[in-house]
Amino acid sequence: MGSLPIYVLKSNTPSQIRQLLDDIYPRDSADPLKLALGEAKEAVNQVRNGHETVELSPQSAYI
């Protein structure tokens, strides 16, 4: 029987979960600016659809 990896998150925050998923399933070297803009657009849509707040993932100072 093969061993299964165990992953531990320090806290249940979106940024921690996103980092874990990025580590497990690396994406193509996509443009971070395009990714951040896509996330921001999705957040705007969520607010327009009634969500009071939306948490965005941390970005570099450049973005």
N, CA, C and O atoms as a Tinker XYZ file with bonds, in Angstrom:
   252  protein
     1  N      0.850000   -1.180000    0.000000    73     2
     2  CA     0.000000    0.000000    0.000000    64     1     3
     3  C      0.896000    1.244000    0.000000    63     2     4     5
     4  O      1.837000    1.328000    0.789000    81     3
     5  N      0.609000    2.202000   -0.875000    73     3     6
     6  CA     1.404000    3.418000   -0.984000    64     5     7
     7  C      1.090000    4.398000    0.129000    63     6     8     9
     8  O      0.017000    4.354000    0.730000    81     7
     9  N      2.020000    5.264000    0.390000    73     7    10
    10  CA     1.790000    6.268000    1.428000    64     9    11
    11  C      1.057000    7.471000    0.833000    63    10    12    13
    12  O      1.227000    7.803000   -0.340000    81    11
    13  N      0.255000    8.101000    1.654000    73    11    14
    14  CA    -0.501000    9.282000    1.243000    64    13    15
    15  C      0.109000   10.514000    1.893000    63    14    16    17
    16  O      0.418000   10.490000    3.084000    81    15
    17  N      0.286000   11.575000    1.146000    73    15    18
    18  CA     0.801000   12.796000    1.767000    64    17    19
    19  C     -0.260000   13.425000    2.663000    63    18    20    21
    20  O     -1.457000   13.346000    2.384000    81    19
    21  N      0.196000   14.045000    3.733000    73    19    22
    22  CA    -0.697000   14.747000    4.656000    64    21    23
    23  C     -0.300000   16.217000    4.630000    63    22    24    25
    24  O      0.871000   16.556000    4.802000    81    23
    25  N     -1.276000   17.080000    4.417000    73    23    26
    26  CA    -1.036000   18.516000    4.370000    64    25    27
    27  C     -1.710000   19.161000    5.570000    63    26    28    29
    28  O     -2.829000   18.798000    5.933000    81    27
    29  N     -1.028000   20.117000    6.184000    73    27    30
    30  CA    -1.549000   20.791000    7.368000    64    29    31
    31  C     -1.587000   22.290000    7.095000    63    30    32    33
    32  O     -0.611000   22.879000    6.631000    81    31
    33  N     -2.726000   22.889000    7.391000    73    31    34
    34  CA    -2.869000   24.343000    7.283000    64    33    35
    35  C     -2.811000   24.934000    8.683000    63    34    36    37
    36  O     -3.415000   24.394000    9.610000    81    35
    37  N     -2.091000   26.034000    8.845000    73    35    38
    38  CA    -2.030000   26.684000   10.152000    64    37    39
    39  C     -3.358000   27.338000   10.498000    63    38    40    41
    40  O     -3.762000   27.372000   11.661000    81    39
    41  N     -4.025000   27.852000    9.487000    73    39    42
    42  CA    -5.335000   28.469000    9.711000    64    41    43
    43  C     -6.191000   28.243000    8.473000    63    42    44    45
    44  O     -5.682000   27.954000    7.390000    81    43
    45  N     -7.468000   28.376000    8.650000    73    43    46
    46  CA    -8.418000   28.117000    7.569000    64    45    47
    47  C     -8.748000   29.426000    6.849000    63    46    48    49
    48  O     -9.895000   29.872000    6.840000    81    47
    49  N     -7.723000   30.029000    6.246000    73    47    50
    50  CA    -7.930000   31.286000    5.530000    64    49    51
    51  C     -7.812000   31.035000    4.031000    63    50    52    53
    52  O     -7.128000   30.102000    3.610000    81    51
    53  N     -8.469000   31.856000    3.232000    73    51    54
    54  CA    -8.376000   31.675000    1.775000    64    53    55
    55  C     -6.941000   31.714000    1.252000    63    54    56    57
    56  O     -6.592000   30.957000    0.346000    81    55
    57  N     -6.111000   32.585000    1.813000    73    55    58
    58  CA    -4.736000   32.672000    1.313000    64    57    59
    59  C     -3.944000   31.407000    1.628000    63    58    60    61
    60  O     -3.128000   30.974000    0.814000    81    59
    61  N     -4.173000   30.805000    2.806000    73    59    62
    62  CA    -3.483000   29.557000    3.156000    64    61    63
    63  C     -3.944000   28.423000    2.244000    63    62    64    65
    64  O     -3.128000   27.630000    1.775000    81    63
    65  N     -5.236000   28.348000    1.997000    73    63    66
    66  CA    -5.782000   27.296000    1.138000    64    65    67
    67  C     -5.275000   27.473000   -0.286000    63    66    68    69
    68  O     -4.906000   26.498000   -0.942000    81    67
    69  N     -5.255000   28.718000   -0.770000    73    67    70
    70  CA    -4.765000   28.996000   -2.121000    64    69    71
    71  C     -3.295000   28.594000   -2.250000    63    70    72    73
    72  O     -2.896000   28.004000   -3.254000    81    71
    73  N     -2.488000   28.918000   -1.229000    73    71    74
    74  CA    -1.069000   28.559000   -1.267000    64    73    75
    75  C     -0.891000   27.046000   -1.306000    63    74    76    77
    76  O     -0.047000   26.535000   -2.042000    81    75
    77  N     -1.684000   26.329000   -0.514000    73    75    78
    78  CA    -1.613000   24.866000   -0.517000    64    77    79
    79  C     -1.967000   24.309000   -1.895000    63    78    80    81
    80  O     -1.263000   23.448000   -2.423000    81    79
    81  N     -3.049000   24.802000   -2.465000    73    79    82
    82  CA    -3.460000   24.318000   -3.784000    64    81    83
    83  C     -2.430000   24.665000   -4.855000    63    82    84    85
    84  O     -2.192000   23.876000   -5.770000    81    83
    85  N     -1.818000   25.845000   -4.741000    73    83    86
    86  CA    -0.765000   26.214000   -5.690000    64    85    87
    87  C      0.436000   25.280000   -5.563000    63    86    88    89
    88  O      1.081000   24.952000   -6.558000    81    87
    89  N      0.734000   24.853000   -4.330000    73    87    90
    90  CA     1.848000   23.931000   -4.121000    64    89    91
    91  C      1.535000   22.546000   -4.677000    63    90    92    93
    92  O      2.402000   21.896000   -5.261000    81    91
    93  N      0.292000   22.097000   -4.495000    73    91    94
    94  CA    -0.096000   20.758000   -4.945000    64    93    95
    95  C     -0.292000   20.729000   -6.459000    63    94    96    97
    96  O      0.168000   19.811000   -7.137000    81    95
    97  N     -0.979000   21.743000   -6.978000    73    95    98
    98  CA    -1.306000   21.808000   -8.405000    64    97    99
    99  C     -0.731000   23.090000   -9.001000    63    98   100   101
   100  O     -1.463000   24.061000   -9.193000    81    99
   101  N      0.562000   23.107000   -9.294000    73    99   102
   102  CA     1.143000   24.343000   -9.823000    64   101   103
   103  C      0.516000   24.728000  -11.161000    63   102   104   105
   104  O      0.298000   23.888000  -12.034000    81   103
   105  N      0.240000   25.990000  -11.290000    73   103   106
   106  CA    -0.328000   26.508000  -12.538000    64   105   107
   107  C      0.805000   26.847000  -13.492000    63   106   108   109
   108  O      1.972000   26.930000  -13.109000    81   107
   109  N      0.427000   27.035000  -14.720000    73   107   110
   110  CA     1.410000   27.533000  -15.674000    64   109   111
   111  C      1.872000   28.898000  -15.187000    63   110   112   113
   112  O      1.183000   29.554000  -14.405000    81   111
   113  N      3.013000   29.309000  -15.643000    73   111   114
   114  CA     3.534000   30.597000  -15.196000    64   113   115
   115  C      2.674000   31.725000  -15.762000    63   114   116   117
   116  O      3.098000   32.472000  -16.645000    81   115
   117  N      1.476000   31.827000  -15.240000    73   115   118
   118  CA     0.536000   32.849000  -15.695000    64   117   119
   119  C      0.969000   34.213000  -15.163000    63   118   120   121
   120  O      1.652000   34.313000  -14.144000    81   119
   121  N      0.565000   35.230000  -15.857000    73   119   122
   122  CA     0.881000   36.597000  -15.467000    64   121   123
   123  C      0.177000   36.929000  -14.156000    63   122   124   125
   124  O     -1.052000   36.889000  -14.105000    81   123
   125  N      0.924000   37.260000  -13.080000    73   123   126
   126  CA     0.290000   37.553000  -11.797000    64   125   127
   127  C     -0.670000   38.745000  -11.865000    63   126   128   129
   128  O     -1.662000   38.786000  -11.138000    81   127
   129  N     -0.377000   39.706000  -12.731000    73   127   130
   130  CA    -1.267000   40.855000  -12.868000    64   129   131
   131  C     -2.616000   40.422000  -13.433000    63   130   132   133
   132  O     -3.660000   40.859000  -12.948000    81   131
   133  N     -2.604000   39.568000  -14.451000    73   131   134
   134  CA    -3.860000   39.075000  -15.027000    64   133   135
   135  C     -4.646000   38.257000  -14.010000    63   134   136   137
   136  O     -5.871000   38.359000  -13.940000    81   135
   137  N     -3.941000   37.444000  -13.222000    73   135   138
   138  CA    -4.620000   36.648000  -12.197000    64   137   139
   139  C     -5.272000   37.552000  -11.150000    63   138   140   141
   140  O     -6.411000   37.318000  -10.745000    81   139
   141  N     -4.548000   38.584000  -10.715000    73   139   142
   142  CA    -5.080000   39.502000   -9.709000    64   141   143
   143  C     -6.279000   40.272000  -10.254000    63   142   144   145
   144  O     -7.269000   40.459000   -9.546000    81   143
   145  N     -6.198000   40.716000  -11.497000    73   143   146
   146  CA    -7.325000   41.435000  -12.096000    64   145   147
   147  C     -8.543000   40.528000  -12.244000    63   146   148   149
   148  O     -9.672000   40.961000  -12.016000    81   147
   149  N     -8.318000   39.280000  -12.623000    73   147   150
   150  CA    -9.420000   38.324000  -12.728000    64   149   151
   151  C    -10.083000   38.089000  -11.383000    63   150   152   153
   152  O    -11.308000   38.015000  -11.288000    81   151
   153  N     -9.264000   37.972000  -10.341000    73   151   154
   154  CA    -9.802000   37.790000   -8.995000    64   153   155
   155  C    -10.600000   39.019000   -8.564000    63   154   156   157
   156  O    -11.669000   38.888000   -7.968000    81   155
   157  N    -10.086000   40.213000   -8.863000    73   155   158
   158  CA   -10.784000   41.445000   -8.502000    64   157   159
   159  C    -12.111000   41.567000   -9.250000    63   158   160   161
   160  O    -13.112000   41.987000   -8.670000    81   159
   161  N    -12.125000   41.204000  -10.524000    73   159   162
   162  CA   -13.375000   41.254000  -11.298000    64   161   163
   163  C    -14.408000   40.290000  -10.725000    63   162   164   165
   164  O    -15.590000   40.621000  -10.633000    81   163
   165  N    -13.959000   39.101000  -10.342000    73   163   166
   166  CA   -14.870000   38.129000   -9.735000    64   165   167
   167  C    -15.417000   38.663000   -8.410000    63   166   168   169
   168  O    -16.591000   38.462000   -8.098000    81   167
   169  N    -14.580000   39.335000   -7.638000    73   167   170
   170  CA   -15.024000   39.917000   -6.371000    64   169   171
   171  C    -16.071000   41.001000   -6.609000    63   170   172   173
   172  O    -17.056000   41.086000   -5.875000    81   171
   173  N    -15.863000   41.822000   -7.625000    73   171   174
   174  CA   -16.847000   42.861000   -7.963000    64   173   175
   175  C    -18.185000   42.217000   -8.309000    63   174   176   177
   176  O    -19.233000   42.685000   -7.863000    81   175
   177  N    -18.156000   41.151000   -9.098000    73   175   178
   178  CA   -19.397000   40.453000   -9.448000    64   177   179
   179  C    -20.090000   39.895000   -8.212000    63   178   180   181
   180  O    -21.316000   39.952000   -8.112000    81   179
   181  N    -19.321000   39.360000   -7.274000    73   179   182
   182  CA   -19.911000   38.815000   -6.053000    64   181   183
   183  C    -20.576000   39.914000   -5.228000    63   182   184   185
   184  O    -21.660000   39.708000   -4.683000    81   183
   185  N    -19.935000   41.080000   -5.133000    73   183   186
   186  CA   -20.518000   42.202000   -4.385000    64   185   187
   187  C    -21.789000   42.685000   -5.072000    63   186   188   189
   188  O    -22.781000   42.983000   -4.407000    81   187
   189  N    -21.765000   42.761000   -6.376000    73   187   190
   190  CA   -22.966000   43.174000   -7.116000    64   189   191
   191  C    -24.113000   42.185000   -6.924000    63   190   192   193
   192  O    -25.283000   42.563000   -6.987000    81   191
   193  N    -23.771000   40.919000   -6.691000    73   191   194
   194  CA   -24.793000   39.889000   -6.502000    64   193   195
   195  C    -25.201000   39.719000   -5.045000    63   194   196   197
   196  O    -25.864000   38.741000   -4.701000    81   195
   197  N    -24.814000   40.657000   -4.186000    73   195   198
   198  CA   -25.323000   40.642000   -2.829000    64   197   199
   199  C    -24.345000   40.321000   -1.722000    63   198   200   201
   200  O    -24.679000   40.508000   -0.552000    81   199
   201  N    -23.144000   39.844000   -2.039000    73   199   202
   202  CA   -22.174000   39.591000   -0.975000    64   201   203
   203  C    -21.758000   40.928000   -0.375000    63   202   204   205
   204  O    -21.491000   41.892000   -1.092000    81   203
   205  N    -21.708000   40.967000    0.954000    73   203   206
   206  CA   -21.343000   42.218000    1.610000    64   205   207
   207  C    -19.839000   42.488000    1.503000    63   206   208   209
   208  O    -19.420000   43.614000    1.237000    81   207
   209  N    -19.044000   41.451000    1.710000    73   207   210
   210  CA   -17.591000   41.587000    1.593000    64   209   211
   211  C    -17.024000   40.393000    0.834000    63   210   212   213
   212  O    -17.621000   39.317000    0.802000    81   211
   213  N    -15.874000   40.602000    0.230000    73   211   214
   214  CA   -15.163000   39.533000   -0.469000    64   213   215
   215  C    -13.688000   39.684000   -0.124000    63   214   216   217
   216  O    -13.124000   40.769000   -0.265000    81   215
   217  N    -13.060000   38.600000    0.327000    73   215   218
   218  CA   -11.642000   38.648000    0.675000    64   217   219
   219  C    -10.800000   38.294000   -0.551000    63   218   220   221
   220  O    -10.999000   37.260000   -1.188000    81   219
   221  N     -9.861000   39.177000   -0.861000    73   219   222
   222  CA    -8.946000   38.947000   -1.977000    64   221   223
   223  C     -7.635000   38.379000   -1.446000    63   222   224   225
   224  O     -7.263000   38.629000   -0.299000    81   223
   225  N     -6.949000   37.626000   -2.269000    73   223   226
   226  CA    -5.669000   37.062000   -1.845000    64   225   227
   227  C     -4.593000   38.145000   -1.842000    63   226   228   229
   228  O     -4.683000   39.112000   -2.599000    81   227
   229  N     -3.587000   37.988000   -1.002000    73   227   230
   230  CA    -2.505000   38.978000   -0.952000    64   229   231
   231  C     -1.764000   39.047000   -2.287000    63   230   232   233
   232  O     -1.615000   38.045000   -2.986000    81   231
   233  N     -1.313000   40.234000   -2.617000    73   231   234
   234  CA    -0.578000   40.453000   -3.866000    64   233   235
   235  C      0.717000   41.196000   -3.551000    63   234   236   237
   236  O      0.861000   41.781000   -2.478000    81   235
   237  N      1.632000   41.167000   -4.471000    73   235   238
   238  CA     2.886000   41.905000   -4.290000    64   237   239
   239  C      2.612000   43.407000   -4.374000    63   238   240   241
   240  O      1.571000   43.828000   -4.878000    81   239
   241  N      3.542000   44.197000   -3.882000    73   239   242
   242  CA     3.381000   45.651000   -3.903000    64   241   243
   243  C      3.276000   46.179000   -5.331000    63   242   244   245
   244  O      2.633000   47.201000   -5.568000    81   243
   245  N      3.899000   45.494000   -6.276000    73   243   246
   246  CA     3.849000   45.908000   -7.679000    64   245   247
   247  C      2.417000   45.944000   -8.189000    63   246   248   249
   248  O      2.034000   46.854000   -8.924000    81   247
   249  N      1.632000   44.952000   -7.798000    73   247   250
   250  CA     0.261000   44.836000   -8.289000    64   249   251
   251  C     -0.622000   45.762000   -7.507000    63   250   252
   252  O     -1.825000   45.825000   -7.757000    81   251
